Coordinates of C-alpha atoms and ligand atoms in Angstrom, one line a residue:
X22 CA -223.9 -113.6 49.4
X23 CA -220.4 -114.8 49.6
X24 CA -217.8 -112.5 48.0
X25 CA -214.2 -112.7 47.0
X26 CA -212.0 -109.6 46.8
X27 CA -210.1 -109.5 43.6
X28 CA -209.3 -106.7 41.1
X29 CA -211.2 -105.8 38.1
X30 CA -208.6 -107.7 35.7
X31 CA -208.7 -110.9 38.1
X32 CA -212.2 -110.9 38.1
X33 CA -212.2 -111.0 34.4
X34 CA -209.6 -113.6 34.1
X35 CA -211.7 -116.0 36.3
X36 CA -215.0 -115.4 34.5
X37 CA -213.4 -116.0 31.1
X38 CA -212.1 -119.2 32.2
X39 CA -215.4 -120.5 33.6
X40 CA -217.6 -120.0 30.4
X41 CA -218.5 -123.2 28.7
X42 CA -219.9 -124.0 25.4
X43 CA -222.7 -126.6 24.7
X44 CA -220.2 -129.5 24.4
X45 CA -219.0 -128.7 27.7
X46 CA -215.4 -127.3 26.8
X47 CA -214.5 -123.7 27.7
X48 CA -215.8 -121.5 25.0
X49 CA -212.6 -119.5 25.1
X50 CA -209.3 -121.5 24.3
X51 CA -207.5 -118.7 26.0
X52 CA -206.1 -115.2 25.1
X53 CA -203.6 -113.7 22.8
X54 CA -201.7 -110.9 24.4
X55 CA -199.1 -108.4 23.6
X56 CA -198.5 -106.3 26.9
X57 CA -197.9 -102.5 27.3
X58 CA -199.0 -99.9 29.6
X59 CA -202.6 -100.4 29.6
X60 CA -202.5 -104.2 30.4
X61 CA -199.1 -105.5 31.7
X62 CA -199.6 -104.4 35.4
X63 CA -203.4 -105.3 35.5
X64 CA -204.3 -107.9 33.1
X65 CA -201.0 -109.4 32.8
X66 CA -200.7 -110.1 36.5
X67 CA -204.2 -111.6 36.5
X68 CA -203.4 -113.9 33.6
X69 CA -200.2 -114.9 35.3
X70 CA -202.0 -116.3 38.1
X71 CA -204.4 -118.2 36.0
X72 CA -201.8 -119.5 33.3
X73 CA -202.7 -123.1 34.4
X74 CA -206.2 -122.8 33.7
X75 CA -206.5 -120.3 30.8
X76 CA -203.7 -120.0 28.3
X77 CA -201.9 -116.9 27.2
X78 CA -200.2 -117.0 23.9
X79 CA -197.8 -114.4 22.9
X80 CA -197.8 -113.2 19.3
X81 CA -195.9 -110.5 17.4
X82 CA -198.9 -108.0 15.8
X83 CA -202.1 -107.5 17.7
X84 CA -203.7 -107.7 14.1
X85 CA -202.7 -111.0 13.3
X86 CA -203.2 -112.4 16.8
X87 CA -206.8 -111.4 16.4
X88 CA -206.7 -113.0 12.9
X89 CA -205.6 -116.1 14.5
X90 CA -208.3 -115.9 16.7
X91 CA -210.7 -115.4 14.3
X92 CA -209.4 -118.3 12.0
X93 CA -209.9 -120.4 15.0
X94 CA -213.5 -119.4 15.9
X95 CA -214.4 -119.9 12.0
X96 CA -212.8 -123.3 12.1
X97 CA -214.6 -124.3 15.1
X98 CA -218.0 -123.4 13.7
X99 CA -218.4 -120.4 16.1
X100 CA -218.4 -122.8 19.1
X101 CA -215.3 -121.7 20.4
X102 CA -213.2 -118.4 20.3
X103 CA -210.3 -116.6 21.8
X104 CA -209.8 -113.3 23.4
X105 CA -206.7 -110.9 22.6
X106 CA -205.7 -108.1 24.5
X107 CA -203.4 -105.1 23.8
X108 CA -201.9 -102.3 25.3
X109 CA -203.5 -98.8 24.9
X110 CA -203.1 -96.4 21.5
X111 CA -201.1 -98.1 18.8
X112 CA -201.7 -101.7 20.4
X113 CA -205.4 -101.2 20.4
X114 CA -205.9 -99.6 17.2
X115 CA -203.8 -102.2 15.3
X116 CA -206.8 -104.5 16.1
X117 CA -209.5 -102.4 14.5
X118 CA -209.0 -104.1 11.2
X119 CA -209.3 -107.4 12.7
X120 CA -212.6 -106.5 14.3
X121 CA -214.0 -105.3 11.3
X122 CA -212.8 -108.8 9.7
X123 CA -214.6 -110.6 12.5
X124 CA -217.8 -108.0 12.2
X125 CA -218.2 -108.7 8.4
X126 CA -217.9 -112.6 8.8
X127 CA -220.1 -112.5 11.7
X128 CA -217.4 -114.4 13.7
X129 CA -217.0 -114.4 17.5
X130 CA -213.8 -112.6 19.1
X131 CA -213.3 -110.9 22.2
X132 CA -211.0 -108.0 22.1
X133 CA -209.7 -106.6 25.4
X134 CA -207.6 -103.4 24.6
X135 CA -206.2 -101.3 27.4
X136 CA -207.7 -97.8 27.8
X137 CA -206.6 -94.6 29.4
X138 CA -207.3 -93.8 33.0
X139 CA -210.9 -93.5 34.2
X140 CA -209.6 -91.5 37.1
X141 CA -208.0 -89.1 34.5
X142 CA -205.2 -88.1 37.0
X143 CA -201.8 -88.6 35.0
X144 CA -203.8 -87.5 31.7
X145 CA -202.6 -87.2 29.1
X146 CA -200.6 -90.4 29.5
X147 CA -198.4 -92.0 27.0
X148 CA -200.0 -92.9 23.7
X149 CA -203.5 -91.1 24.8
X150 CA -205.3 -89.7 22.0
X151 CA -206.9 -86.0 23.2
X152 CA -209.9 -85.2 21.9
X153 CA -210.6 -81.3 22.5
X154 CA -214.5 -81.1 22.8
X155 CA -215.2 -84.9 24.1
X156 CA -213.6 -86.1 27.2
X157 CA -215.0 -89.6 27.1
X158 CA -213.5 -90.3 23.8
X159 CA -210.2 -92.5 23.4
X160 CA -208.5 -94.3 20.6
X161 CA -210.8 -97.3 21.2
X162 CA -213.8 -95.5 20.1
X163 CA -212.4 -96.6 16.9
X164 CA -213.8 -99.9 17.6
X165 CA -217.6 -99.0 17.9
X166 CA -218.6 -99.3 14.2
X167 CA -216.7 -102.7 14.0
X168 CA -218.0 -104.3 17.4
X169 CA -221.3 -106.2 17.8
X170 CA -220.9 -104.9 21.5
X171 CA -218.6 -102.2 22.7
X172 CA -218.3 -101.4 26.4
X173 CA -215.7 -99.2 28.5
X174 CA -215.1 -100.5 31.8
X175 CA -214.7 -97.5 34.0
X176 CA -215.7 -99.1 37.1
X177 CA -215.0 -102.7 38.3
X178 CA -218.6 -103.5 38.9
X179 CA -219.2 -102.8 35.2
X180 CA -217.9 -106.4 34.4
X181 CA -220.9 -108.0 36.3
X182 CA -223.2 -106.6 33.3
X183 CA -220.7 -106.4 30.5
X184 CA -219.1 -109.9 30.6
X185 CA -222.3 -111.8 30.4
X186 CA -223.5 -109.5 27.4
X187 CA -220.0 -110.3 25.7
X188 CA -220.9 -113.9 25.8
X189 CA -224.3 -113.4 24.7
X190 CA -223.1 -111.5 21.8
X191 CA -220.4 -114.1 20.6
X192 CA -222.9 -117.0 21.3
X193 CA -226.0 -115.7 19.8
X194 CA -226.1 -116.7 16.0
X195 CA -228.1 -113.6 15.1
X196 CA -225.8 -111.1 16.7
X197 CA -222.5 -113.0 16.5
X198 CA -219.4 -110.9 16.2
X199 CA -216.6 -109.2 17.9
X200 CA -216.9 -107.7 21.2
X201 CA -214.7 -104.8 22.7
X202 CA -214.3 -104.5 26.0
X203 CA -212.0 -101.6 26.5
X204 CA -210.5 -101.9 30.1
X205 CA -209.3 -98.6 31.5
X206 CA -206.0 -99.5 33.1
X207 CA -206.4 -97.9 36.5
X208 CA -209.7 -100.0 36.6
X209 CA -207.8 -103.3 35.9
X210 CA -206.1 -102.8 39.0
X211 CA -208.7 -101.9 41.4
X212 CA -210.2 -104.3 43.9
X213 CA -214.0 -105.1 44.4
X214 CA -215.9 -107.5 46.6
X215 CA -217.3 -109.9 44.0
X216 CA -220.3 -112.5 44.7
X217 CA -218.5 -115.7 44.2
X218 CA -221.6 -116.9 42.3
X219 CA -220.4 -114.8 39.3
X220 CA -217.3 -117.3 38.9
X221 CA -219.5 -120.5 38.7
X222 CA -219.0 -122.4 35.4
X223 CA -221.9 -121.4 33.0
X224 CA -222.9 -123.0 29.8
X225 CA -223.6 -121.0 26.6
X226 CA -225.9 -122.9 24.1
X227 CA -226.3 -121.5 20.6
X228 CA -229.9 -120.9 20.3
X229 CA -231.8 -122.6 17.4
X230 CA -234.4 -120.1 16.2
X231 CA -237.8 -121.8 14.9
X232 CA -239.4 -120.4 11.7
X233 CA -242.7 -118.4 11.7
X234 CA -245.5 -120.6 10.5
X235 CA -246.6 -118.1 8.0
X236 CA -243.1 -117.4 6.4
X237 CA -242.6 -121.4 6.3
X238 CA -245.8 -121.8 4.7
X239 CA -245.1 -119.0 2.0
X240 CA -241.7 -120.4 1.3
X241 CA -242.9 -123.8 0.6
X242 CA -245.7 -122.5 -1.7
X243 CA -243.1 -120.5 -3.8
X244 CA -240.9 -123.7 -3.8
X245 CA -243.6 -126.0 -4.7
X246 CA -244.7 -123.5 -7.9
X247 CA -240.8 -123.3 -9.1
X248 CA -240.0 -124.9 -12.1
X249 CA -236.2 -124.2 -11.8
X250 CA -235.4 -123.7 -8.2
X251 CA -231.8 -123.1 -7.1
X252 CA -230.4 -123.2 -3.5
X253 CA -227.5 -120.8 -2.6
X254 CA -225.5 -122.2 0.2
X255 CA -223.7 -119.6 2.6
X256 CA -221.6 -119.7 5.5
X257 CA -224.3 -120.0 7.8
X258 CA -225.0 -123.5 6.5
X259 CA -221.6 -124.6 8.1
X260 CA -222.3 -122.4 11.3
X261 CA -225.7 -124.0 11.9
X262 CA -224.2 -127.5 11.3
X263 CA -226.6 -128.0 8.7
X264 CA -224.5 -129.7 5.8
X265 CA -226.3 -132.8 6.1
X266 CA -229.6 -131.3 6.3
X267 CA -228.7 -129.2 3.2
X268 CA -227.7 -132.5 1.1
X269 CA -231.1 -134.4 2.6
X270 CA -233.0 -131.3 1.6
X271 CA -231.4 -131.2 -2.0
X272 CA -231.8 -134.7 -2.4
X273 CA -235.4 -135.2 -1.3
X274 CA -236.5 -132.2 -3.3
X275 CA -234.0 -132.6 -6.2
X276 CA -233.1 -129.0 -6.0
X277 CA -229.4 -128.0 -7.1
X278 CA -227.2 -126.3 -4.8
X279 CA -224.6 -123.6 -5.5
X280 CA -222.0 -122.3 -3.0
X281 CA -220.8 -119.0 -1.9
X282 CA -217.2 -118.6 -0.9
X283 CA -218.3 -119.1 2.8
X284 CA -220.7 -121.7 2.0
X285 CA -218.3 -123.8 -0.3
X286 CA -217.5 -127.5 0.9
X287 CA -221.3 -127.8 2.6
X288 CA -221.8 -130.3 -0.1
X289 CA -219.2 -132.4 -1.7
X290 CA -217.8 -131.3 -4.9
X291 CA -218.8 -134.5 -6.7
X292 CA -222.2 -134.6 -5.4
X293 CA -224.5 -134.6 -8.6
X294 CA -226.6 -131.8 -6.9
X295 CA -223.6 -129.5 -6.3
X296 CA -223.4 -127.5 -9.3
X297 CA -220.4 -125.7 -7.9
X298 CA -219.3 -122.1 -6.9
X299 CA -221.3 -119.2 -7.7
X300 CA -221.0 -115.6 -8.7
X301 CA -218.0 -113.7 -9.9
X302 CA -215.6 -116.4 -9.3
X303 CA -218.3 -119.0 -10.0
X304 CA -218.5 -122.2 -12.2
X305 CA -220.2 -121.9 -15.5
X306 CA -222.4 -124.7 -14.5
X307 CA -223.6 -123.0 -11.3
X308 CA -224.0 -119.4 -13.0
X309 CA -225.9 -120.9 -15.9
X310 CA -228.5 -122.5 -13.2
X311 CA -228.9 -119.3 -11.4
X312 CA -229.2 -117.1 -14.5
X313 CA -232.4 -119.2 -15.3
X314 CA -233.7 -119.8 -11.8
X315 CA -237.3 -118.7 -11.2
X316 CA -237.0 -119.3 -7.4
X317 CA -233.5 -118.6 -5.6
X318 CA -233.5 -119.9 -2.1
X319 CA -230.6 -118.4 -0.2
X320 CA -229.4 -120.4 3.0
X321 CA -227.2 -118.7 5.4
X322 CA -225.9 -116.3 2.9
X323 CA -225.2 -112.7 3.1
X324 CA -225.9 -112.3 -0.7
X325 CA -222.7 -110.0 -0.9
X326 CA -221.8 -109.0 -4.6
X327 CA -219.5 -111.8 -5.4
X328 CA -222.3 -114.1 -5.0
X329 CA -224.8 -112.4 -6.7
X330 CA -222.6 -111.1 -9.6
X331 CA -223.4 -107.5 -8.0
X332 CA -227.2 -108.4 -8.6
X333 CA -226.9 -108.9 -12.3
X334 CA -226.7 -112.8 -12.1
X335 CA -230.6 -113.8 -11.2
X336 CA -231.8 -112.8 -14.7
X337 CA -235.1 -114.7 -15.0
X338 CA -237.5 -111.6 -15.0
X339 CA -240.1 -113.9 -12.9
X340 CA -237.6 -115.0 -10.4
X341 CA -238.6 -114.8 -6.6
X342 CA -235.9 -114.4 -3.9
X343 CA -236.2 -116.2 -0.4
X344 CA -233.7 -115.8 2.1
X345 CA -233.5 -118.3 4.8
X346 CA -231.4 -116.9 7.6
X347 CA -231.3 -116.4 11.1
X348 CA -230.7 -112.7 10.9
X349 CA -233.5 -110.6 9.9
X350 CA -231.2 -108.3 8.5
X351 CA -230.1 -110.6 5.8
X352 CA -233.5 -112.6 5.4
X353 CA -235.1 -109.0 4.1
X354 CA -232.5 -108.1 1.7
X355 CA -233.2 -107.1 -2.2
X356 CA -236.9 -107.9 -1.7
X357 CA -236.4 -111.3 -0.5
X358 CA -239.3 -113.2 1.2
X359 CA -237.9 -114.1 4.6
X360 CA -237.6 -117.4 6.5
X361 CA -236.2 -116.1 9.3
X362 CA -234.5 -118.9 11.4
X363 CA -231.9 -121.4 12.0
X364 CA -230.5 -123.2 8.8
X365 CA -230.8 -126.8 10.1
X366 CA -234.3 -126.3 11.8
X367 CA -235.3 -124.3 8.8
X368 CA -234.2 -126.8 6.0
X369 CA -235.8 -129.8 8.0
X370 CA -239.2 -127.9 8.5
X371 CA -239.2 -126.6 5.0
X372 CA -238.6 -130.1 3.9
X373 CA -241.5 -131.5 6.0
X374 CA -243.7 -128.8 4.4
X375 CA -242.8 -129.7 1.0
X376 CA -243.5 -133.5 1.4
X377 CA -242.5 -135.4 -1.5
X378 CA -242.5 -132.6 -3.8
X379 CA -239.8 -132.9 -6.4
X380 CA -238.3 -130.2 -8.7
X381 CA -236.6 -131.2 -12.0
X382 CA -233.1 -132.6 -11.5
X383 CA -230.5 -130.4 -13.2
X384 CA -228.8 -132.2 -16.2
X385 CA -225.6 -133.6 -15.4
X386 CA -224.1 -132.3 -18.8
X387 CA -223.5 -128.8 -17.1
X388 CA -221.1 -130.0 -14.6
X389 CA -219.5 -132.5 -17.1
X390 CA -218.8 -129.3 -19.3
X391 CA -217.6 -127.3 -16.5
X392 CA -215.0 -129.9 -15.4
X393 CA -214.1 -130.6 -19.2
X394 CA -213.1 -126.8 -19.4
X395 CA -211.5 -126.5 -16.3
X396 CA -209.6 -129.7 -15.6
X397 CA -207.0 -129.5 -18.1
X398 CA -205.8 -126.2 -16.2
X399 CA -204.9 -127.8 -13.0
X400 CA -203.3 -131.0 -14.7
X401 CA -199.8 -131.8 -14.1
X402 CA -197.8 -129.8 -17.0
X403 CA -196.3 -132.3 -19.3
X404 CA -193.1 -130.7 -19.4
X405 CA -191.8 -128.4 -16.8
X406 CA -193.0 -125.0 -17.7
X407 CA -190.8 -121.7 -17.1
X408 CA -193.5 -120.1 -15.3
X409 CA -196.4 -121.9 -14.1
X410 CA -199.6 -120.4 -13.5
X411 CA -201.7 -120.3 -10.0
X412 CA -204.1 -123.1 -11.7
X413 CA -200.9 -125.5 -11.8
X414 CA -200.1 -124.8 -8.3
X415 CA -203.8 -125.6 -7.2
X416 CA -203.5 -128.8 -9.2
X417 CA -200.6 -129.9 -7.4
X418 CA -201.5 -129.1 -3.8
X419 CA -205.0 -130.7 -4.8
X420 CA -203.1 -134.0 -5.7
X421 CA -201.1 -134.0 -2.7
X422 CA -204.4 -133.3 -0.3
X423 CA -206.4 -135.9 1.4
X424 CA -209.9 -135.9 3.0
X425 CA -208.3 -134.2 6.0
X426 CA -206.8 -131.3 4.3
X427 CA -208.1 -127.9 4.9
X428 CA -206.9 -125.5 2.3
X429 CA -207.1 -121.8 3.5
X430 CA -206.7 -118.1 1.8
X431 CA -208.0 -114.8 2.1
X432 CA -207.2 -112.5 -0.8
X433 CA -205.4 -112.2 -3.9
X434 CA -205.8 -114.6 -7.2
X435 CA -206.0 -117.4 -5.0
X436 CA -209.4 -116.9 -3.5
X437 CA -211.2 -116.7 -6.9
X438 CA -209.1 -119.5 -8.4
X439 CA -209.8 -121.8 -5.4
X440 CA -213.5 -120.9 -5.4
X441 CA -213.7 -122.1 -9.3
X442 CA -211.2 -124.9 -8.9
X443 CA -210.8 -126.5 -5.5
X444 CA -212.6 -129.7 -5.2
X445 CA -213.6 -129.9 -1.5
X446 CA -214.5 -133.4 -0.4
X447 CA -216.2 -132.6 3.0
X448 CA -217.3 -129.7 5.5
X449 CA -214.7 -127.7 6.8
X450 CA -212.3 -128.7 3.9
X451 CA -212.3 -125.1 2.7
X452 CA -211.7 -122.1 4.8
X453 CA -211.9 -118.8 2.9
X454 CA -211.9 -115.3 4.4
X455 CA -213.7 -113.6 1.7
X456 CA -216.2 -111.4 3.9
X457 CA -213.3 -108.7 4.4
X458 CA -210.8 -110.5 2.0
X459 CA -207.9 -109.2 4.3
X460 CA -204.4 -109.5 3.2
X461 CA -202.5 -110.6 5.8
X462 CA -205.1 -112.9 7.3
X463 CA -203.5 -116.1 5.9
X464 CA -200.5 -116.9 8.0
X465 CA -201.8 -116.2 11.5
X466 CA -205.3 -117.7 10.1
X467 CA -203.6 -120.9 9.2
X468 CA -202.2 -121.1 12.5
X469 CA -205.5 -120.5 14.2
X470 CA -207.0 -123.4 12.0
X471 CA -204.5 -125.5 13.0
X472 CA -205.1 -124.8 16.6
X473 CA -208.8 -125.3 16.4
X474 CA -208.4 -128.9 14.8
X475 CA -204.8 -130.2 15.3
X476 CA -205.8 -133.4 13.3
X477 CA -206.3 -131.8 10.1
X478 CA -203.6 -130.8 7.5
X479 CA -203.7 -127.2 7.0
X480 CA -202.5 -125.7 3.7
X481 CA -202.2 -121.8 3.4
X482 CA -202.2 -120.5 0.0
X483 CA -200.5 -116.8 0.0
X484 CA -199.6 -114.4 -2.6
X485 CA -196.2 -112.3 -2.1
X486 CA -198.3 -109.2 -1.6
X487 CA -200.2 -110.9 1.4
X488 CA -197.0 -112.6 2.8
X489 CA -195.2 -109.0 2.9
X490 CA -198.2 -107.4 4.6
X491 CA -198.1 -109.8 7.4
X492 CA -195.9 -112.7 8.1
X493 CA -194.4 -112.3 11.6
X494 CA -196.9 -114.9 13.3
X495 CA -194.8 -117.3 11.1
X496 CA -192.4 -117.1 13.9
X497 CA -195.1 -117.8 16.5
X498 CA -196.2 -120.7 14.5
X499 CA -192.4 -121.8 14.8
X500 CA -192.2 -121.2 18.4
X501 CA -195.7 -122.9 19.0
X502 CA -194.9 -126.2 17.2
X503 CA -197.7 -125.4 14.7
X504 CA -197.5 -128.0 11.9
X505 CA -198.8 -126.3 8.5
X506 CA -197.6 -125.8 4.9
X507 CA -197.7 -122.4 3.5
X508 CA -197.3 -122.2 -0.3
X509 CA -196.4 -118.7 -1.5
X510 CA -197.0 -118.0 -5.0
X511 CA -194.5 -115.3 -6.1
X512 CA -195.5 -113.2 -8.9
X513 CA -193.7 -110.3 -8.0
X514 CA -196.6 -107.9 -7.1
X515 CA -200.3 -107.5 -6.7
X516 CA -201.3 -109.6 -9.5
X517 CA -205.2 -109.7 -9.2
X518 CA -205.3 -106.0 -9.0
X519 CA -203.1 -105.7 -11.7
X520 CA -205.6 -107.6 -13.7
X521 CA -208.5 -105.8 -12.4
X522 CA -206.6 -102.5 -13.4
X523 CA -206.4 -103.9 -17.2
X524 CA -210.0 -105.0 -17.0
X525 CA -211.1 -101.5 -16.5
X526 CA -209.1 -100.2 -19.2
X527 CA -206.2 -98.8 -16.9
X528 CA -202.4 -98.7 -17.9
X529 CA -200.6 -101.4 -15.7
X530 CA -199.5 -99.1 -12.8
X531 CA -198.2 -99.5 -9.2
X532 CA -199.4 -102.9 -8.6
X533 CA -196.5 -105.3 -10.1
X534 CA -193.2 -104.5 -8.6
X535 CA -191.7 -103.7 -12.0
X536 CA -194.5 -101.2 -12.8
X537 CA -194.0 -99.5 -9.6
X538 CA -191.6 -96.3 -8.9
X539 CA -188.5 -97.8 -8.0
X540 CA -184.8 -96.8 -7.8
X541 CA -183.5 -100.6 -7.7
X542 CA -185.5 -103.6 -8.9
X543 CA -187.2 -105.6 -5.9
X544 CA -185.5 -109.0 -5.2
X545 CA -187.3 -110.6 -2.0
X546 CA -185.8 -114.0 -1.1
X547 CA -189.2 -115.5 0.5
X548 CA -187.7 -118.7 1.4
X549 CA -184.7 -117.2 3.2
X550 CA -187.1 -114.7 4.8
X551 CA -189.2 -117.4 6.1
X552 CA -186.0 -119.5 7.2
X553 CA -184.8 -116.6 9.3
X554 CA -188.1 -116.9 11.4
X555 CA -187.6 -120.6 12.0
X556 CA -189.7 -122.2 9.4
X557 CA -188.4 -124.7 7.2
X558 CA -188.6 -123.5 3.7
X559 CA -187.6 -124.3 0.0
X560 CA -187.8 -122.5 -3.1
X561 CA -188.9 -124.8 -5.8
X562 CA -188.8 -124.1 -9.7
X563 CA -191.3 -126.5 -11.1
X564 CA -194.6 -128.2 -10.6
X565 CA -192.8 -131.7 -10.3
X566 CA -190.7 -129.9 -7.4
X567 CA -193.6 -128.4 -5.9
X568 CA -195.2 -132.0 -5.7
X569 CA -192.1 -133.4 -3.9
X570 CA -191.8 -130.4 -1.5
X571 CA -195.6 -130.7 -0.5
X572 CA -194.9 -134.8 0.1
X573 CA -192.0 -133.7 2.4
X574 CA -194.1 -131.1 4.1
X575 CA -196.4 -133.8 5.5
X576 CA -194.1 -135.1 7.8
X577 CA -192.1 -131.7 8.7
X578 CA -192.5 -130.4 12.2
X579 CA -193.4 -126.9 12.3
X580 CA -194.3 -124.3 9.7
X581 CA -193.1 -125.5 6.1
X582 CA -192.9 -123.0 3.6
X583 CA -192.6 -123.6 -0.2
X584 CA -192.1 -120.6 -2.2
X585 CA -192.8 -120.9 -6.1
X586 CA -192.7 -118.2 -8.9
X587 CA -195.8 -117.9 -10.9
X588 CA -197.1 -116.0 -13.8
X589 CA -199.3 -112.8 -12.8
X590 CA -201.4 -112.6 -15.8
X591 CA -203.3 -115.8 -16.5
X592 CA -206.7 -116.3 -14.5
X593 CA -209.4 -119.2 -15.1
X594 CA -211.0 -117.8 -18.4
X595 CA -214.2 -120.2 -17.9
X596 CA -217.2 -119.5 -15.6
X597 CA -217.3 -116.3 -13.5
X598 CA -219.7 -113.3 -13.6
X599 CA -219.9 -109.7 -13.6
X600 CA -218.6 -107.6 -10.7
X601 CA -219.3 -103.9 -10.3
X602 CA -216.3 -102.0 -10.2
X603 CA -216.8 -98.5 -11.2
X604 CA -215.0 -97.4 -14.4
X605 CA -214.3 -93.5 -15.2
X606 CA -216.9 -92.0 -17.2
X607 CA -214.2 -89.5 -18.4
X608 CA -210.5 -90.6 -19.3
X609 CA -207.8 -89.7 -22.0
X610 CA -207.3 -93.5 -22.3
X611 CA -209.5 -95.0 -25.1
X612 CA -209.1 -98.2 -23.2
X613 CA -211.0 -96.9 -20.3
X614 CA -213.5 -95.2 -22.8
X615 CA -214.4 -98.8 -24.4
X616 CA -214.5 -100.2 -20.8
X617 CA -217.1 -97.6 -19.6
X618 CA -219.2 -98.3 -22.3
X619 CA -219.4 -102.0 -21.2
X620 CA -219.9 -101.0 -17.9
X621 CA -222.9 -98.8 -18.8
X622 CA -224.5 -101.8 -20.6
X623 CA -224.0 -103.9 -17.2
X624 CA -225.5 -101.2 -15.1
X625 CA -228.6 -101.1 -17.3
X626 CA -228.9 -104.9 -17.2
X627 CA -229.0 -104.8 -13.6
X628 CA -231.7 -102.0 -13.7
X629 CA -234.1 -104.5 -15.4
X630 CA -233.6 -107.2 -13.0
Ligands
LIG716 C1 -205.5 -105.4 3.8 C2 -205.7 -105.4 2.3 N1 -205.2 -104.4 1.7 C3 -205.6 -104.3 0.2 C4 -206.3 -105.3 -0.4 C5 -206.6 -104.9 -1.9 N2 -206.1 -106.3 -2.5 C6 -206.7 -107.5 -2.7 S1 -205.6 -108.4 -3.5 C7 -204.6 -107.7 -3.4 C8 -203.2 -108.0 -4.0 C9 -202.5 -109.2 -3.5 O1 -201.4 -109.6 -4.0 P1 -200.8 -111.2 -3.8 O2 -201.0 -111.3 -2.4 O3 -199.4 -111.1 -4.2 O4 -201.6 -112.1 -4.5 P2 -201.6 -112.0 -6.1 O5 -203.0 -111.4 -6.7 O6 -200.5 -111.4 -6.7 O7 -201.8 -113.5 -6.3 C10 -204.9 -106.3 -3.1 C11 -203.8 -105.0 -3.1 C12 -206.7 -106.1 0.4 N3 -207.5 -107.2 0.1 N4 -206.7 -106.2 1.6
LIG717 MG1 -198.7 -111.7 -5.8

């Protein structure tokens, strides 16, 4: 066996660069890095040496670098990913939130935080968390509950098993999620004689699991017997590349489709069988179909509360749930009949099993009524209004967008409004991080999307609150020459939570800036802030000005930030479904007591489901 003498860090970088995906391109696009003690001397030296074959990107915050990496992976349909490395201690724990985000959303991400000295000679080192009763614990143990695979590299040769496991996890559709390889800093610098074969290029295929014959037959039997079936399309449809298969299945068997946040854009918005978004932020058309459905076929969905109206949506007492999911964990949820397999293969085989069976197509009146109700909300206002709504902003952005546009968002008012109102023309046109709904994903995420798909126009919708939480990768986007449009809706605070507070009977408190304890009124100049980081920016005062700015943004180079003041109170009244947010049983406020009574009715209704 020929060997090569390298440090553990050098070996890791060589290995990372040699892993390919099924299209023959590197699985990892590169690595985001902020150095400190814990990675600068070891991994930093190794990355420098390989800088031509494996790119290192410098960001401004470990969490948001990881957000960029996650968005990259999501937009790549999990076929490509990025790594992120940090120093030990705060740099590392900054990434824990991002690990959780990737974990919830089932997205590949390779985190390489530096770790304390395996040899413990200089202990305690700067930033070392000392545990009094357990010598093996470091700050990086925080990653364990939010990693699909965690390993601490305390000897160089552990990489021979840890690295293949890392790629196995990231490319396994069932287990896909974040991997944390906590890399002890003395080990990074230590040499070992590595088998050269370890660094040969290796291709990682994403396995397509076939259905079990009994599960398939049972699912087909249930669908055949159904009078009012519906398909709930989730993110798994996209990750499996099953959007065409879904359309063919729906058309052949005339079964309506509704879409979760992660599933949206699986079918074009104007396809007659796309009944629209489902659940808490769903369309009236979709929710009406689901309320009555006797068979609900989930495809690649986790059935989270926003999708199921906190499990109050599917009200037909005779309804059966089938969950077609690659993960048995999801396929068994809430008493579902499992169809545990890849979405594309599962839909094809289910279709074959159903033959020419056809359900009764849904009436087109439902969709017509929905658009008749909501289209006026996004229409250009006849006269310029003082304080436009977020719906007006969505309308303007929609009018300026084309088939190559990707609209993206994560938290605040916009996700719900976009789920209801955005008209996604094709798969990938809608990128919503609504598994973890993490404020601060947006700007870094938009950058990651553009890096994944440079030919598409990326529009980031972000509230003032999310912008304030994490905006520093705007400077990175400027530095990397990333063309993207950022629309900041400034409603002076946490508008959606303020409405939720009112909706649960609470007084308006600590959400909008003006309702929060202050000595001086807040006055943030977002356009000036963005400009200071190297972005082109403009504050617009009307929807007409917004439309002009959106046109200008198309030929702009680098990030282009548009700020518009919006009204924090309106949200789309039509559609939607109950969301379980616990209301206090005891309160001095009459409004809370009234909301509690309503709440108890909903809880009872769920018990009957
Ligand atoms: C990291 C994080 N913290 C808190 C929340 C809870 N949260 C969800 S939306 C929101 C307010 C968002 O405010 P903004 O971005 O201004 O959007 P708006 O609703 O005002 O349009 C908060 C606090 C969250 N989702 N993520
Ligand atoms: Mg806001």
